[in-house]
Amino acid sequence: MLTLQSSHTNAAEKNHRRTAAFKAILSILLINSARCITSSAATSTTSGGAPVSRIAFGSCSNQSDPQMIWNAIVDYNSQVFIWLGDNIYGDHKRPFKVFGKERTIGPWKNVPRFYPSSEYEMESSYKKAKSNPGYSYIRKHSKVIGTWDDHDYGLNDAGKEFAEKVTNQRLLLDFLDEPTDSPRRNQAGVYTSYTFGPVDKQIKVILLDTRYFRDPISSDGSILGSSQWEWLERQLYGPPAVLTVIASSIQVISNFSAVTRPLFSVEGWSRFPKERNRLFQLIHDSKRDGVLFISGDVHFAEITRYDCATGYPLYDVTSSGLTQSVEGVVPPALEYLLRFMAWLTPATLRVMENCRYKSCVYGKPNFGIIEVDWESQPLTLKIEVRDVNGVPVASNKFLISDLHANNRRTSDRQKYCTLEVDLPWITRYRLAIIVFSGLSVLLFTCFGLAYLIIFASKRCLRKCKHD
């Protein structure tokens, strides 16, 4: 009897232990599932309330340079401000040197021109940028969001190989006032998305990370990496929005390097043709209307457009930079030469209307705006680049319905379809041909003058001796 009772007791205890263990395992699974759901969902932030009608954005802001442009951004009174990268210049730059101990250019180059800062230096640079009175006002009165580019990532033109990217991600998120419990602080990369406004007036902003996973330039490898591509696919196949703004730190539409080599080149999605085609195809396959790109990086501003990817025009508004600009590094007398060269550069995808200069390139400090008129019927969208005084230098206004694939008004228009790489070589390399021809003429002229001077000097000496 005792033995039987003991066996029943042991069996009951075993059942109790099994039940407890099962509950514990189930609890762990539920907690982990909840964490996964929270992590995947929290990379997208939705805010209701009033519709967002004014968005400002900018890039390339050196914390040590004058920050005069913030007054114009404050006056614009945007509801959202988007950083597009190079929010600080955190790396160091050696001077150009052909000779000496540290040679940064030429056949005897032995050190890279750029090298990274320490964590303390990066943090100090962010603090300096954050303390600017104009930007402080923006932080208090606008929703500030953003991504990074190479100089705040930590090193010029760096990609996935950069060793300090984890530390610098934390510093960037601190600068952006990202909550301490944000999943962005635990994920690899700073990509995320936001949805603003009520359901029928929503604007979705997708911030890409073009640094953390990027393969070497011109490798035609990956820019976004597999995990970010999967996330982006979910974003584009997700609930529709009136307007979807995709923020890329580097240009998406323009292939500036294709028409300026071998003089100089810039980064861009065009340096990764397979990735850019994949991006266009994803937008097309998702049947997502109303996509608009914004970008920075290049130290000049332009509006570009591509009509032959998704069934409607894809615009890319490039605003660069808030302090850094191509005209800012040359003497004032050479600014006109730069503008002339910009006009000479072939631009098959640049929107050549409503611009301050004939080239429709603006090479001084600037910021960009996106403005939706929710009161107009049909809805209108204005994209603009503005100067340091808030005056437009490049502008375009059109119906939001123009960014719909089923809109017959735009579906048959293919004005901007010729890619720069498809131009005849004499057109594509026109700038380089003119520059090198000019230099050759100048060189021969100098040699000719030198020869004439030497020849005249010899004749003069002979005449003097004869006399």
Coordinates of C-alpha atoms in Angstrom, one line a residue:
M1 CA 0.0 0.0 0.0
L2 CA 2.8 2.3 0.9
T3 CA 4.6 1.4 -2.3
L4 CA 1.5 2.1 -4.4
Q5 CA 0.9 5.4 -2.7
S6 CA 4.6 6.4 -3.2
S7 CA 4.4 5.5 -6.9
H8 CA 1.3 7.6 -7.3
T9 CA 3.0 10.5 -5.5
N10 CA 6.1 10.2 -7.8
A11 CA 3.9 10.1 -10.9
A12 CA 2.0 13.2 -9.8
E13 CA 5.3 15.0 -9.1
K14 CA 6.6 14.1 -12.5
N15 CA 3.4 15.3 -14.2
H16 CA 3.6 18.6 -12.2
R17 CA 7.3 19.0 -13.2
R18 CA 6.5 18.3 -16.9
T19 CA 3.6 20.8 -16.8
A20 CA 5.8 23.5 -15.1
A21 CA 8.6 22.8 -17.7
F22 CA 6.1 23.1 -20.5
K23 CA 4.8 26.4 -19.2
A24 CA 8.3 27.7 -18.8
I25 CA 9.2 26.8 -22.3
L26 CA 6.0 28.3 -23.6
S27 CA 6.6 31.5 -21.7
I28 CA 10.1 31.8 -23.2
L29 CA 8.8 31.2 -26.7
L30 CA 6.1 33.8 -26.2
I31 CA 8.5 36.3 -24.9
N32 CA 11.0 35.7 -27.7
S33 CA 8.2 36.0 -30.2
A34 CA 7.1 39.2 -28.7
R35 CA 10.6 40.5 -28.9
C36 CA 10.9 39.6 -32.5
I37 CA 7.5 41.2 -33.3
T38 CA 8.5 44.4 -31.4
S39 CA 11.9 44.5 -33.1
S40 CA 10.5 44.2 -36.6
A41 CA 7.7 46.6 -36.0
A42 CA 9.6 49.2 -34.2
T43 CA 11.8 49.9 -37.2
S44 CA 8.7 51.6 -38.5
T45 CA 7.2 54.5 -36.6
T46 CA 3.7 55.7 -37.2
S47 CA 2.3 59.0 -36.0
G48 CA -1.2 60.1 -36.6
G49 CA -2.5 63.6 -35.9
A50 CA -2.5 66.5 -38.4
P51 CA -1.3 65.9 -41.9
V52 CA 2.4 66.8 -42.6
S53 CA 2.6 69.3 -45.5
R54 CA 6.1 70.7 -45.1
I55 CA 9.3 68.6 -45.0
A56 CA 12.8 70.1 -45.1
F57 CA 16.0 68.1 -45.7
G58 CA 19.7 68.6 -46.1
S59 CA 23.1 67.0 -45.9
C60 CA 26.9 67.7 -45.8
S61 CA 27.1 70.0 -42.7
N62 CA 30.6 70.6 -41.4
Q63 CA 30.3 71.5 -37.7
S64 CA 33.3 73.7 -37.9
D65 CA 32.1 75.9 -40.7
P66 CA 29.6 78.8 -40.6
Q67 CA 26.0 77.6 -40.2
M68 CA 24.2 80.5 -41.8
I69 CA 21.6 78.4 -43.6
W70 CA 19.7 77.4 -40.4
N71 CA 17.9 80.8 -40.4
A72 CA 16.3 80.0 -43.7
I73 CA 15.3 76.5 -42.6
V74 CA 13.8 77.9 -39.4
D75 CA 11.9 80.4 -41.4
Y76 CA 10.5 77.7 -43.6
N77 CA 8.8 76.2 -40.5
S78 CA 8.9 72.6 -41.5
Q79 CA 7.1 69.9 -39.6
V80 CA 9.8 67.3 -40.3
F81 CA 13.5 67.7 -40.9
I82 CA 15.5 64.9 -42.5
W83 CA 19.2 64.5 -42.3
L84 CA 20.6 62.8 -45.4
G85 CA 24.1 62.1 -44.1
D86 CA 27.4 63.8 -43.6
N87 CA 25.6 65.4 -40.6
I88 CA 29.1 66.1 -39.3
Y89 CA 32.5 65.7 -40.7
G90 CA 34.1 63.3 -38.3
D91 CA 37.1 62.0 -40.2
H92 CA 40.4 63.7 -40.7
K93 CA 41.9 64.8 -44.0
R94 CA 45.6 65.1 -44.9
P95 CA 46.7 67.7 -47.4
F96 CA 47.6 66.9 -51.0
K97 CA 51.2 65.9 -51.1
V98 CA 53.2 64.4 -54.0
F99 CA 56.5 64.5 -52.1
G100 CA 57.5 64.2 -48.5
K101 CA 57.1 61.7 -45.7
E102 CA 53.3 61.3 -46.1
R103 CA 52.4 61.3 -49.8
T104 CA 48.7 61.3 -50.4
I105 CA 48.6 61.5 -54.2
G106 CA 50.7 60.5 -57.1
P107 CA 52.6 57.3 -58.1
W108 CA 54.5 57.3 -54.8
K109 CA 51.4 57.6 -52.5
N110 CA 52.0 55.8 -49.2
V111 CA 49.2 57.0 -46.9
P112 CA 45.4 57.4 -47.4
R113 CA 44.3 61.0 -47.6
F114 CA 41.4 60.4 -45.1
Y115 CA 41.7 58.7 -41.7
P116 CA 39.1 58.1 -38.9
S117 CA 38.7 60.1 -35.7
S118 CA 38.6 58.7 -32.2
E119 CA 35.3 58.1 -30.5
Y120 CA 35.9 61.1 -28.3
E121 CA 36.5 63.3 -31.4
M122 CA 33.4 62.1 -33.1
E123 CA 31.3 62.7 -29.9
S124 CA 32.8 66.2 -29.6
S125 CA 31.9 67.0 -33.3
Y126 CA 28.3 65.9 -32.7
K127 CA 28.0 68.0 -29.6
K128 CA 29.3 71.0 -31.5
A129 CA 26.8 70.4 -34.3
K130 CA 23.9 69.9 -31.8
S131 CA 24.7 73.1 -30.0
N132 CA 24.0 75.3 -33.0
P133 CA 21.2 77.8 -32.1
G134 CA 19.4 77.3 -35.4
Y135 CA 19.5 73.6 -35.3
S136 CA 18.5 73.6 -31.6
Y137 CA 15.3 75.5 -32.6
I138 CA 14.6 72.9 -35.3
R139 CA 15.0 70.1 -32.8
K140 CA 12.4 71.8 -30.5
H141 CA 9.8 72.6 -33.2
S142 CA 10.2 69.9 -35.8
K143 CA 10.4 66.1 -35.9
V144 CA 14.1 65.4 -36.7
I145 CA 15.0 62.1 -38.3
G146 CA 17.9 61.0 -40.4
T147 CA 20.5 58.6 -41.8
W148 CA 24.2 58.8 -42.3
D149 CA 26.8 59.0 -45.1
D150 CA 30.5 58.4 -45.2
H151 CA 31.9 61.3 -43.1
D152 CA 29.6 60.7 -40.1
Y153 CA 29.8 57.0 -40.7
G154 CA 33.5 57.6 -39.9
L155 CA 35.6 57.5 -43.0
N156 CA 35.4 58.9 -46.5
D157 CA 33.9 56.5 -49.0
A158 CA 33.8 53.7 -46.4
G159 CA 31.5 50.7 -46.6
K160 CA 30.9 47.5 -44.7
E161 CA 34.7 47.0 -44.0
F162 CA 34.9 50.0 -41.6
A163 CA 35.7 48.7 -38.1
E164 CA 34.2 51.5 -36.1
K165 CA 30.7 51.4 -37.5
V166 CA 29.1 49.9 -34.4
T167 CA 30.4 52.6 -32.2
N168 CA 29.6 55.4 -34.6
Q169 CA 26.0 54.1 -35.1
R170 CA 25.5 54.7 -31.4
L171 CA 26.9 58.2 -31.6
L172 CA 24.7 59.0 -34.6
L173 CA 21.5 57.8 -32.8
D174 CA 22.5 59.9 -29.8
F175 CA 22.7 62.9 -32.1
L176 CA 19.3 62.1 -33.5
D177 CA 17.8 61.8 -30.0
E178 CA 16.8 58.2 -30.7
P179 CA 15.1 56.7 -27.7
T180 CA 17.3 54.4 -25.6
D181 CA 14.9 51.5 -26.1
S182 CA 14.7 52.0 -29.9
P183 CA 15.4 48.8 -31.9
R184 CA 17.7 50.9 -34.1
R185 CA 20.1 50.8 -31.2
N186 CA 20.2 47.0 -31.4
Q187 CA 20.0 46.3 -35.1
A188 CA 22.9 46.4 -37.6
G189 CA 22.6 49.6 -39.6
V190 CA 20.5 52.7 -39.1
Y191 CA 17.7 52.1 -41.7
T192 CA 14.2 52.7 -40.5
S193 CA 10.9 54.2 -41.7
Y194 CA 8.2 56.7 -40.4
T195 CA 4.6 57.2 -41.4
F196 CA 3.1 60.7 -40.7
G197 CA -0.5 61.9 -40.8
P198 CA -3.9 60.3 -40.8
V199 CA -4.7 57.3 -43.0
D200 CA -6.0 59.2 -46.0
K201 CA -3.2 61.8 -45.9
Q202 CA -0.2 59.7 -45.0
I203 CA 3.4 60.4 -46.0
K204 CA 5.8 57.5 -45.5
V205 CA 9.5 58.3 -45.1
I206 CA 11.9 55.4 -45.7
L207 CA 15.5 56.0 -44.5
L208 CA 18.1 53.8 -46.2
D209 CA 21.5 52.9 -44.8
T210 CA 23.9 53.0 -47.8
R211 CA 27.1 52.4 -45.7
Y212 CA 26.8 49.6 -43.2
F213 CA 26.5 46.8 -45.7
R214 CA 27.9 48.4 -48.8
D215 CA 30.5 46.4 -50.9
P216 CA 33.5 48.2 -52.4
I217 CA 32.7 50.9 -54.9
S218 CA 32.4 49.8 -58.5
S219 CA 32.3 46.1 -57.4
D220 CA 28.6 46.0 -58.6
G221 CA 28.0 44.2 -55.3
S222 CA 25.5 45.2 -52.7
I223 CA 24.6 48.5 -51.2
L224 CA 21.9 47.6 -48.8
G225 CA 22.8 44.0 -47.8
S226 CA 20.3 41.1 -47.6
S227 CA 18.6 42.0 -44.3
Q228 CA 18.0 45.6 -45.4
W229 CA 16.7 44.4 -48.8
E230 CA 14.2 42.1 -47.1
W231 CA 13.1 44.9 -44.8
L232 CA 12.7 47.4 -47.7
E233 CA 10.6 44.8 -49.6
R234 CA 8.2 44.6 -46.6
Q235 CA 8.0 48.4 -46.5
L236 CA 7.1 48.8 -50.1
Y237 CA 4.7 45.9 -50.2
G238 CA 3.1 47.3 -47.0
P239 CA 0.1 49.7 -46.6
P240 CA 0.0 52.4 -49.3
A241 CA 0.6 56.1 -48.6
V242 CA -0.2 59.2 -50.6
L243 CA 3.5 59.9 -50.9
T244 CA 6.5 57.6 -50.1
V245 CA 9.8 59.4 -49.7
I246 CA 12.9 57.2 -50.0
A247 CA 15.9 59.0 -48.4
S248 CA 19.3 57.8 -49.7
S249 CA 22.5 59.4 -48.7
I250 CA 23.9 59.0 -52.2
Q251 CA 22.2 59.9 -55.5
V252 CA 19.8 57.3 -57.0
I253 CA 18.9 58.7 -60.4
S254 CA 21.9 60.7 -61.6
N255 CA 25.1 59.0 -63.0
F256 CA 27.3 62.1 -62.7
S257 CA 30.5 60.0 -62.8
A258 CA 29.6 58.6 -66.2
V259 CA 29.9 62.1 -67.8
T260 CA 32.8 63.6 -65.7
R261 CA 35.4 60.8 -65.7
P262 CA 38.3 60.8 -65.9
L263 CA 38.3 64.3 -64.4
F264 CA 36.5 63.2 -61.2
S265 CA 33.8 60.9 -59.9
V266 CA 31.3 60.7 -57.1
E267 CA 29.5 57.9 -55.3
G268 CA 26.0 56.9 -56.3
W269 CA 23.6 54.0 -57.0
S270 CA 24.8 54.2 -60.6
R271 CA 28.2 52.7 -59.5
F272 CA 26.2 49.6 -58.5
P273 CA 24.0 49.0 -61.6
K274 CA 22.5 45.7 -60.4
E275 CA 21.5 47.2 -57.1
R276 CA 19.8 50.2 -58.8
N277 CA 18.0 48.0 -61.2
R278 CA 16.8 45.8 -58.3
L279 CA 15.5 48.9 -56.5
F280 CA 13.6 50.1 -59.6
Q281 CA 12.2 46.6 -60.1
L282 CA 11.1 46.3 -56.5
I283 CA 9.2 49.6 -56.7
H284 CA 7.6 48.4 -60.0
D285 CA 6.7 44.9 -58.7
S286 CA 5.3 46.3 -55.4
K287 CA 2.9 48.5 -57.5
R288 CA 3.6 51.3 -55.1
D289 CA 2.6 54.7 -56.4
G290 CA 3.9 58.1 -55.2
V291 CA 7.6 57.2 -54.7
L292 CA 10.0 60.2 -54.5
F293 CA 13.8 60.0 -53.8
I294 CA 15.8 62.6 -51.9
S295 CA 19.6 62.4 -51.7
G296 CA 22.8 64.3 -50.7
D297 CA 26.5 63.7 -50.8
V298 CA 27.8 65.5 -53.9
H299 CA 28.1 69.2 -52.7
F300 CA 25.8 70.6 -55.3
A301 CA 22.0 70.5 -55.8
E302 CA 19.9 69.3 -58.7
I303 CA 16.6 67.7 -59.5
T304 CA 16.7 64.5 -61.7
R305 CA 14.1 62.3 -63.1
Y306 CA 13.8 58.9 -64.7
D307 CA 10.6 57.9 -66.6
C308 CA 11.3 54.4 -67.7
A309 CA 11.5 52.3 -64.6
T310 CA 8.2 52.0 -62.8
G311 CA 5.5 53.3 -65.1
Y312 CA 5.6 56.8 -63.7
P313 CA 8.4 59.4 -63.3
L314 CA 10.8 58.8 -60.5
Y315 CA 12.2 62.1 -59.2
D316 CA 15.4 62.5 -57.1
V317 CA 15.9 65.8 -55.3
T318 CA 19.5 66.2 -54.4
S319 CA 20.4 68.8 -51.8
S320 CA 24.0 69.1 -50.8
G321 CA 25.2 70.7 -48.7
L322 CA 24.2 72.8 -45.8
T323 CA 27.7 74.1 -45.5
Q324 CA 29.8 72.2 -48.0
S325 CA 29.6 73.2 -51.7
V326 CA 31.7 72.9 -54.9
E327 CA 31.7 76.7 -55.3
G328 CA 32.8 77.2 -51.7
V329 CA 36.2 75.6 -52.4
V330 CA 37.3 77.8 -55.3
P331 CA 38.0 81.6 -55.5
P332 CA 35.0 83.7 -56.4
A333 CA 36.5 84.4 -59.9
L334 CA 36.4 80.7 -60.7
E335 CA 32.7 80.2 -59.8
Y336 CA 31.6 81.2 -63.3
L337 CA 34.0 78.7 -64.7
L338 CA 32.5 76.0 -62.6
R339 CA 29.0 77.0 -63.7
F340 CA 30.1 76.9 -67.3
M341 CA 31.6 73.4 -66.8
A342 CA 28.3 72.3 -65.2
W343 CA 26.5 73.6 -68.3
L344 CA 28.8 71.7 -70.6
T345 CA 28.3 68.4 -68.7
P346 CA 25.8 66.2 -70.4
A347 CA 22.7 65.8 -68.3
T348 CA 20.1 63.5 -69.8
L349 CA 18.1 63.0 -66.6
R350 CA 18.3 66.5 -65.0
V351 CA 15.1 68.5 -65.0
M352 CA 16.1 71.6 -67.0
E353 CA 13.3 74.0 -65.9
N354 CA 12.6 76.5 -63.2
C355 CA 16.3 76.9 -62.2
R356 CA 18.4 79.9 -61.2
Y357 CA 21.3 78.9 -63.5
K358 CA 21.2 77.6 -67.1
S359 CA 22.8 74.3 -66.1
C360 CA 20.1 73.7 -63.4
V361 CA 23.0 72.8 -61.0
Y362 CA 23.4 74.9 -57.9
G363 CA 26.8 74.8 -56.3
K364 CA 26.4 76.9 -53.1
P365 CA 24.9 76.0 -49.7
N366 CA 21.4 74.8 -50.0
F367 CA 18.5 72.8 -48.5
G368 CA 15.6 70.9 -50.0
I369 CA 11.9 71.0 -49.3
I370 CA 8.9 68.8 -50.0
E371 CA 5.5 70.5 -49.8
V372 CA 2.1 68.8 -50.2
D373 CA -1.0 71.0 -50.7
W374 CA -3.7 68.9 -49.0
E375 CA -6.3 71.5 -49.7
S376 CA -6.0 71.5 -53.5
Q377 CA -8.0 69.2 -55.6
P378 CA -6.4 67.3 -57.1
L379 CA -3.5 67.1 -54.7
T380 CA -0.3 68.9 -55.7
L381 CA 3.3 68.3 -54.7
K382 CA 6.2 70.8 -54.8
I383 CA 9.8 69.8 -54.6
E384 CA 12.4 72.6 -54.3
V385 CA 16.0 73.4 -53.5
R386 CA 16.5 76.7 -51.7
D387 CA 19.6 78.8 -51.1
V388 CA 21.0 80.2 -47.8
N389 CA 18.3 83.0 -47.9
G390 CA 15.5 80.6 -48.5
V391 CA 15.0 81.6 -52.1
P392 CA 14.3 78.7 -54.6
V393 CA 17.1 77.8 -57.0
A394 CA 15.5 74.7 -58.5
S395 CA 11.8 74.0 -58.4
N396 CA 9.2 71.6 -59.7
K397 CA 5.4 71.4 -59.1
F398 CA 3.1 68.7 -60.3
L399 CA 0.1 66.6 -59.4
I400 CA 0.7 63.7 -57.0
S401 CA -1.4 61.6 -59.4
D402 CA 1.4 62.1 -61.9
L403 CA 3.3 59.6 -59.7
H404 CA 0.8 56.9 -60.4
A405 CA 1.5 54.1 -62.8
N406 CA -2.1 54.1 -64.2
N407 CA -2.1 57.8 -64.9
R408 CA -2.3 58.1 -68.7
R409 CA -1.2 61.7 -68.5
T410 CA 2.3 60.5 -67.6
S411 CA 2.5 56.9 -68.6
D412 CA 3.1 57.6 -72.2
R413 CA 5.7 60.3 -71.6
Q414 CA 9.2 59.1 -71.7
K415 CA 11.2 62.3 -71.9
Y416 CA 13.8 61.3 -69.4
C417 CA 14.8 57.8 -70.4
T418 CA 18.3 58.0 -71.9
L419 CA 20.9 57.0 -69.3
E420 CA 24.2 58.7 -69.3
V421 CA 26.1 55.5 -70.1
D422 CA 24.0 55.2 -73.3
L423 CA 25.2 58.5 -74.7
P424 CA 27.6 58.5 -77.7
W425 CA 31.1 58.6 -76.4
I426 CA 31.9 62.0 -77.9
T427 CA 28.9 63.4 -76.0
R428 CA 29.5 61.4 -72.8
Y429 CA 33.1 62.5 -72.5
R430 CA 32.5 66.0 -73.9
L431 CA 33.6 67.8 -70.7
A432 CA 36.9 65.8 -70.5
I433 CA 37.6 66.3 -74.2
I434 CA 37.1 70.1 -73.9
V435 CA 39.2 70.3 -70.7
F436 CA 42.1 68.2 -71.9
S437 CA 42.0 70.0 -75.3
G438 CA 42.1 73.4 -73.5
L439 CA 45.0 72.2 -71.3
S440 CA 46.9 71.0 -74.4
V441 CA 46.4 74.3 -76.2
L442 CA 47.6 76.1 -73.0
L443 CA 50.6 73.8 -72.7
F444 CA 51.6 74.3 -76.4
T445 CA 51.1 78.0 -76.0
C446 CA 53.4 78.1 -73.0
F447 CA 56.0 76.0 -74.9
G448 CA 55.6 78.3 -77.9
L449 CA 56.1 81.4 -75.8
A450 CA 59.1 79.9 -74.0
Y451 CA 60.6 79.1 -77.4
L452 CA 60.0 82.6 -78.7
I453 CA 61.5 84.1 -75.6
I454 CA 64.6 81.9 -75.8
F455 CA 64.9 82.5 -79.6
A456 CA 64.6 86.3 -79.1
S457 CA 67.1 86.3 -76.3
K458 CA 69.7 84.5 -78.4
R459 CA 69.3 86.9 -81.3
C460 CA 69.6 89.8 -78.9
L461 CA 72.8 88.4 -77.4
R462 CA 74.3 87.8 -80.8
K463 CA 73.4 91.3 -81.9
C464 CA 74.9 92.7 -78.7
K465 CA 78.1 90.7 -79.3
H466 CA 78.3 91.8 -83.0
D467 CA 77.9 95.4 -82.0

